[in-house]
PDB file of C-alpha atoms in Angstrom:
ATOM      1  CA  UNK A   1      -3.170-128.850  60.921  1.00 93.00           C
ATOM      2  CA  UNK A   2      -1.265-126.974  62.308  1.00 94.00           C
ATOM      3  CA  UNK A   3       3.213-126.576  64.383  1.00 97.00           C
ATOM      4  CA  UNK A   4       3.803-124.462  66.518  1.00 97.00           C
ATOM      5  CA  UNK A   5       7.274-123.575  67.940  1.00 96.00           C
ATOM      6  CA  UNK A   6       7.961-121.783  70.978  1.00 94.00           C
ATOM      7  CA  UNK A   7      11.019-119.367  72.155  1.00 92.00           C
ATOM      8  CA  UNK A   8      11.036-117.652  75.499  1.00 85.00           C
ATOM      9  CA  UNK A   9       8.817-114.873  73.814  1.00 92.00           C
ATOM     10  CA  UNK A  10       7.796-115.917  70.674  1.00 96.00           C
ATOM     11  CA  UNK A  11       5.212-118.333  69.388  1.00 96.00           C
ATOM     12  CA  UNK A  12       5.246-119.324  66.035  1.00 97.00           C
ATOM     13  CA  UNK A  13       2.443-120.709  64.364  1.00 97.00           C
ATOM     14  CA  UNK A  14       2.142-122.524  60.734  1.00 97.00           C
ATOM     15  CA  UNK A  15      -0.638-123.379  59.364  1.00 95.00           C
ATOM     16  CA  UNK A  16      -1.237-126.294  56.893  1.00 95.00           C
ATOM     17  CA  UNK A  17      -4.376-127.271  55.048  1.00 95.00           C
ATOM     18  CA  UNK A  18      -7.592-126.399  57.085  1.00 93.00           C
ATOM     19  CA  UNK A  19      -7.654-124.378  60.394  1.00 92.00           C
ATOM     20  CA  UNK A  20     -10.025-125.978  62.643  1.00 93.00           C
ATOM     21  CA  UNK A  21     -10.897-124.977  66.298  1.00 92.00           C
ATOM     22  CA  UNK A  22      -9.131-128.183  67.159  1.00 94.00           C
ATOM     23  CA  UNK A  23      -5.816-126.108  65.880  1.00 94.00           C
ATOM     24  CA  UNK A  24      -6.981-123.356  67.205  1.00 92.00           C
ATOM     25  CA  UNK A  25      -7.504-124.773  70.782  1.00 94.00           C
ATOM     26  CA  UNK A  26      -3.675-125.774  70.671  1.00 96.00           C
ATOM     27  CA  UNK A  27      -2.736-122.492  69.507  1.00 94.00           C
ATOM     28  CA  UNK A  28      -4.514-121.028  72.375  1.00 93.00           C
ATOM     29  CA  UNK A  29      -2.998-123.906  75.260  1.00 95.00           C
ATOM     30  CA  UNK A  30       0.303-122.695  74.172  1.00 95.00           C
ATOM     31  CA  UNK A  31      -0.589-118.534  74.013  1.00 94.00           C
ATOM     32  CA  UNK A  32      -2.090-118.774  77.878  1.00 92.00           C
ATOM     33  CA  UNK A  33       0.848-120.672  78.748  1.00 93.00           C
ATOM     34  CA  UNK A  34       3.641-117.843  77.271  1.00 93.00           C
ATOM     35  CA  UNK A  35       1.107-115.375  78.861  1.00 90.00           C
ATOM     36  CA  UNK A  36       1.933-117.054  82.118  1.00 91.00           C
ATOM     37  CA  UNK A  37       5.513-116.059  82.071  1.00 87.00           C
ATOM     38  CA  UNK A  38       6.997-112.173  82.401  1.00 87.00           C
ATOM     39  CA  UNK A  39       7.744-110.334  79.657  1.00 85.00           C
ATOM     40  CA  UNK A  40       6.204-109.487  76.418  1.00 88.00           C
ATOM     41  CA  UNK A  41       4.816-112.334  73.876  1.00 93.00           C
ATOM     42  CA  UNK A  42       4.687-112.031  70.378  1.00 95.00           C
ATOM     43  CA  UNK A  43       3.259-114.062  68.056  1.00 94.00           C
ATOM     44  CA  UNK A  44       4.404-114.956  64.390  1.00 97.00           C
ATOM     45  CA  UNK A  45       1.358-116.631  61.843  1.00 94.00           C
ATOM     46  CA  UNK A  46       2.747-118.325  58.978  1.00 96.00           C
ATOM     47  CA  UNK A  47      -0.451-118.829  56.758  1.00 93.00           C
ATOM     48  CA  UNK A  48       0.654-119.381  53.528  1.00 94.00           C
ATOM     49  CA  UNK A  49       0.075-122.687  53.036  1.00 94.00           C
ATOM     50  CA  UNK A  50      -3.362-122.230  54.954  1.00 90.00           C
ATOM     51  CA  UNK A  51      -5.893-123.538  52.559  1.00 90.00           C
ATOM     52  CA  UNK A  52      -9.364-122.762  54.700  1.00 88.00           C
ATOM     53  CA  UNK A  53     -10.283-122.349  58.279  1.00 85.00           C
ATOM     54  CA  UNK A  54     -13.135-122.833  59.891  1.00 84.00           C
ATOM     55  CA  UNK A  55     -16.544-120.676  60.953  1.00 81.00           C
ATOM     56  CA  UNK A  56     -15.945-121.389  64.635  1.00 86.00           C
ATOM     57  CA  UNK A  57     -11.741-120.851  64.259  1.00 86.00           C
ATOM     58  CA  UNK A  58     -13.259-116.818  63.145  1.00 80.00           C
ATOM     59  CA  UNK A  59     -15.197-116.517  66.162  1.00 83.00           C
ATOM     60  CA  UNK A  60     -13.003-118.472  68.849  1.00 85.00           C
ATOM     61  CA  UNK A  61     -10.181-115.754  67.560  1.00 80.00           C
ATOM     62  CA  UNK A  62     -12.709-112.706  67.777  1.00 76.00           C
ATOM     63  CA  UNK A  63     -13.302-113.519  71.410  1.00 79.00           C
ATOM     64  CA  UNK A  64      -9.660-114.623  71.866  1.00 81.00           C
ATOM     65  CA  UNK A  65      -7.644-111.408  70.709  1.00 77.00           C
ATOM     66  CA  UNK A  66     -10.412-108.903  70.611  1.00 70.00           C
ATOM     67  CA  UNK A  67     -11.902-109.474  74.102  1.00 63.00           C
ATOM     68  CA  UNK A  68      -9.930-111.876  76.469  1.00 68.00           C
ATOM     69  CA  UNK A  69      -6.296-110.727  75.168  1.00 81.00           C
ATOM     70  CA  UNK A  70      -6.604-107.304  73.673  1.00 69.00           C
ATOM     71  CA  UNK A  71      -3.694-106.088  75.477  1.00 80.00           C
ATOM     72  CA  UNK A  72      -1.508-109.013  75.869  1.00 84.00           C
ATOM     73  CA  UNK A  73       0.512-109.350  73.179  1.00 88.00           C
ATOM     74  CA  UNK A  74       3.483-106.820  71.655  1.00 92.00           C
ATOM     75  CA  UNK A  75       4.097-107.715  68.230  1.00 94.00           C
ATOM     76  CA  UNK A  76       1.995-110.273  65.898  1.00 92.00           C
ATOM     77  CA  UNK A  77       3.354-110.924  62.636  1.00 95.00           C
ATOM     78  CA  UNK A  78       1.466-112.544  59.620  1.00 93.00           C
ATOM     79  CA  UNK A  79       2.808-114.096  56.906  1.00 95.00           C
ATOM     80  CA  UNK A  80       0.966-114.859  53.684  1.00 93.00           C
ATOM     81  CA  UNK A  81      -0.038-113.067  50.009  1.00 90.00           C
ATOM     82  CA  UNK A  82      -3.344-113.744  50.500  1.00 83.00           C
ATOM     83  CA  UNK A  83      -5.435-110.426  49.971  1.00 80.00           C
ATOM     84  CA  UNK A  84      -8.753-111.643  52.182  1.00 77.00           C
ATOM     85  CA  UNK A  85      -5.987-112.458  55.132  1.00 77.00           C
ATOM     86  CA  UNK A  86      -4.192-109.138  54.719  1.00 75.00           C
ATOM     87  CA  UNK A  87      -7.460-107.460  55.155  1.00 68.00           C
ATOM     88  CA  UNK A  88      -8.615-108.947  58.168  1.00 74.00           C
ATOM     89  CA  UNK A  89      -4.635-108.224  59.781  1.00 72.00           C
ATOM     90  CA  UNK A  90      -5.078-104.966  59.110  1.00 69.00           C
ATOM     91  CA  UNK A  91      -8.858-104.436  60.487  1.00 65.00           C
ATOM     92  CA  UNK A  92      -8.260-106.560  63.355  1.00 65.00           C
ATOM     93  CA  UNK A  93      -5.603-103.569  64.328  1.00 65.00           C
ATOM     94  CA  UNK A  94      -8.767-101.672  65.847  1.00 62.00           C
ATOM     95  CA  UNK A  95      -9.469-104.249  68.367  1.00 69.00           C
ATOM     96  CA  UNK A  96      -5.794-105.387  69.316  1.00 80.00           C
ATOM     97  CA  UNK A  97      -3.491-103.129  71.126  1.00 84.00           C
ATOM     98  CA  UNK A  98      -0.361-105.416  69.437  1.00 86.00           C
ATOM     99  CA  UNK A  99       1.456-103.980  66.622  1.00 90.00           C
ATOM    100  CA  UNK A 100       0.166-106.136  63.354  1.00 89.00           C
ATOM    101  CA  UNK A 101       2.358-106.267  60.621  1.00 91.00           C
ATOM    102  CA  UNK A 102       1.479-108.751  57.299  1.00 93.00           C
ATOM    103  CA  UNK A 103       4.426-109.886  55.324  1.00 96.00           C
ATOM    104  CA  UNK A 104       4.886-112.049  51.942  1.00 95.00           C
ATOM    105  CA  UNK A 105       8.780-112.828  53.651  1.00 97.00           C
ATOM    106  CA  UNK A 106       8.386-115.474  56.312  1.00 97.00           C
ATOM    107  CA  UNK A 107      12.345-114.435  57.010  1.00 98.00           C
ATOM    108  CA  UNK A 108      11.525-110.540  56.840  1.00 98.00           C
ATOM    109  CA  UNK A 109       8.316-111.504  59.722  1.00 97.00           C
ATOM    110  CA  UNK A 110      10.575-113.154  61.918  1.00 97.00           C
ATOM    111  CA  UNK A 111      13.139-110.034  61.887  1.00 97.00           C
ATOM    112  CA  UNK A 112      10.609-107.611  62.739  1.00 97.00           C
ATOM    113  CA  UNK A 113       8.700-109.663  65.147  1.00 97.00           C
ATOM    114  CA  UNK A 114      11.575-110.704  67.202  1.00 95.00           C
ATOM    115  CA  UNK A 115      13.259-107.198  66.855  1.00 92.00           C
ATOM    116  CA  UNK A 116      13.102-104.951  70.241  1.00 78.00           C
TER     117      UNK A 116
END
């Protein structure tokens, strides 16, 4: 499951128990939407209280980020202390032209991600 709350150029997403392609596929309405509008998006991922995801939520983001939207975003911020999750942040910085940036602080993501 998954909330999602949206600013004029932030979308923050939290993510709650399982993150299924259902989830995902909301995430995504709401990103295409933002991308819409002028102006940079960025994107904040609260995952801490992310328990699993999904096979098809890894390659539904792979084609989102690393081939549709490569260059869309500005800033994506990640929240979580999960080691696995902080790993995959920092590799998927080869394919995404968005600075990354993992924090254990959901208050410290939010100041850089919404910082200029």
């Amino acid at each position: 499951m998954i909330t999602i709350e949206q600013t004029q150029n932030l979308l923050s997403i939290a993510v709650l128990g399982e993150f299924s392609l259902a989830d995902f596929r909301q995430f995504e309405e709401h990103a295409l939407l933002m991308l819409k509008s002028p102006g940079t998006v960025n994107l904040l991922f609260d995952l801490r209280d992310m328990l699993s995801y999904t096979v098809d939520v890894v390659w539904e983001e792979i084609k989102f980020f690393r081939h549709e939207h490569q260059h869309d975003f500005s800033k994506i911020a990640v929240v979580t202390d999960d080691q696995w999750i902080t790993w995959q942040a920092w590799l998927s910085r080869i394919f995404v032209d968005a600075e990354i940036c993992v924090f254990a602080d959901y208050a410290e993501a939010k100041t850089w991600v919404t910082t200029v």
